[in-house]
Amino acid sequence: MKLSPSASSGPVVYGIPNCSTVKKARGWLEANGIVYTFHDYKKQGVPVAELQTMMAAQDWEPFLNRRGPTWRKLDAATQSSVTDAASALAVMQIYPSVIKRPLLIFNNRHWLGFSEDAYAAFFA
């Protein structure tokens, strides 16, 4: 795997290494010769400042993966406590697997999730 020397010089992919969608995204980047940095939520933590910035610029709900197994395993009180960006971020910090992934950041732009067409357009 190629890694960029610093996050500012290339794209950063945020996620969890065993996530199948993250694996597809990383494979696409590598197949297209795009040097990137991988940020593992579980080992390196949640990028709070980046998420706050993005959630302030758009709706916070797309960042929360309510369809995944981690969300479904949360107790009802925790799930119902998520009502805004601040409460969503608090839950994301405790349970990083509830963050939709991968999150790609490059040149002050971001993309959430993965599709080959979307990545091709993002890097065009």
C-alpha positions as MATLAB code, in Angstrom:
seq = 'MKLSPSASSGPVVYGIPNCSTVKKARGWLEANGIVYTFHDYKKQGVPVAELQTMMAAQDWEPFLNRRGPTWRKLDAATQSSVTDAASALAVMQIYPSVIKRPLLIFNNRHWLGFSEDAYAAFFA';
ca = [
       0.000    0.000    0.000;
       1.232    3.474   -0.848;
       1.023    6.138    1.810;
       1.471    9.834    1.379;
       4.115   11.489    3.558;
       1.536   13.744    5.169;
      -2.212   14.182    5.163;
      -1.861   17.598    3.495;
      -0.108   16.213    0.421;
      -2.696   13.644   -0.604;
      -6.134   12.289    0.143;
      -6.952   10.875    3.550;
      -9.278    7.895    3.840;
     -10.958    7.563    7.221;
     -12.491    4.255    8.205;
     -12.042    0.807    9.673;
      -9.670   -1.573    7.867;
     -11.930   -4.642    7.940;
     -14.931   -2.798    6.447;
     -15.667   -4.182    2.981;
     -16.570   -0.760    1.588;
     -13.341    0.732    2.922;
     -11.424   -2.143    1.326;
     -13.099   -1.411   -2.031;
     -12.273    2.294   -1.777;
      -8.644    1.641   -0.876;
      -8.362   -0.893   -3.679;
      -9.757    1.635   -6.163;
      -7.283    4.299   -5.022;
      -4.360    1.890   -5.279;
      -5.474    0.587   -8.696;
      -5.617    4.183   -9.925;
      -2.196    5.089   -8.545;
      -3.530    7.572   -6.004;
      -1.247    7.903   -2.999;
      -3.270    8.303    0.208;
      -3.091    8.153    3.980;
      -5.364    5.767    5.844;
      -6.752    6.872    9.211;
      -8.074    3.972   11.294;
     -10.899    5.209   13.547;
     -10.346    2.409   16.029;
      -6.585    2.883   16.406;
      -6.216    6.616   15.738;
      -9.551    7.928   17.003;
     -12.283    9.957   15.414;
     -11.221   13.163   13.618;
     -13.519   15.399   15.670;
     -12.468   18.721   14.138;
     -12.912   17.456   10.574;
     -16.316   15.945   11.330;
     -17.474   19.117   13.083;
     -16.470   21.207   10.077;
     -18.221   18.926    7.607;
     -21.342   18.515    9.728;
     -21.563   22.307   10.116;
     -21.406   22.726    6.331;
     -24.136   20.186    5.621;
     -26.583   17.948    7.413;
     -25.024   15.724   10.094;
     -27.290   12.720    9.496;
     -25.478   11.235    6.459;
     -22.404   10.740    8.670;
     -24.318    8.433   11.009;
     -24.742    4.869    9.777;
     -28.085    3.849   11.257;
     -28.225    0.730    9.058;
     -25.045   -0.913   10.359;
     -24.737   -3.594   13.027;
     -23.079   -1.276   15.563;
     -26.049    1.115   15.514;
     -28.541   -1.750   15.740;
     -26.724   -3.118   18.816;
     -26.905    0.195   20.681;
     -29.540    0.424   23.384;
     -32.667    2.420   22.641;
     -31.689    5.215   25.036;
     -28.389    5.798   23.237;
     -30.070    5.705   19.832;
     -32.782    8.148   20.893;
     -30.195   10.500   22.417;
     -28.868   11.295   18.938;
     -30.887   14.339   17.929;
     -28.347   16.794   16.508;
     -24.757   17.114   15.315;
     -23.305   17.425   18.826;
     -25.045   14.313   20.164;
     -24.207   12.373   16.991;
     -20.536   13.318   17.334;
     -20.538   12.224   20.977;
     -21.858    8.778   20.008;
     -19.420    8.584   17.070;
     -16.494    9.162   19.419;
     -17.563    6.291   21.673;
     -18.650    3.985   18.829;
     -16.599    4.916   15.735;
     -18.165    2.044   13.783;
     -21.393    4.072   13.537;
     -19.683    6.587   11.250;
     -20.547    6.012    7.612;
     -17.441    4.984    5.763;
     -15.191    5.524    4.128;
     -14.818    9.242    4.524;
     -12.463   10.663    1.911;
     -10.959   14.127    2.355;
      -8.797   15.848   -0.246;
      -8.187   19.503   -1.153;
     -10.815   20.772    1.305;
     -13.462   18.505   -0.257;
     -14.939   15.322    1.101;
     -16.853   12.302   -0.072;
     -18.770    9.922    2.159;
     -19.170    6.304    1.085;
     -17.749    4.680   -2.013;
     -18.656    4.058   -5.618;
     -16.249    3.795   -8.515;
     -18.103    6.461  -10.492;
     -18.155    8.877   -7.555;
     -14.439    8.446   -6.888;
     -13.630    8.860  -10.590;
     -15.600   12.128  -10.647;
     -14.057   13.266   -7.343;
     -10.522   12.871   -8.727;
     -11.285   14.056  -12.278;
];
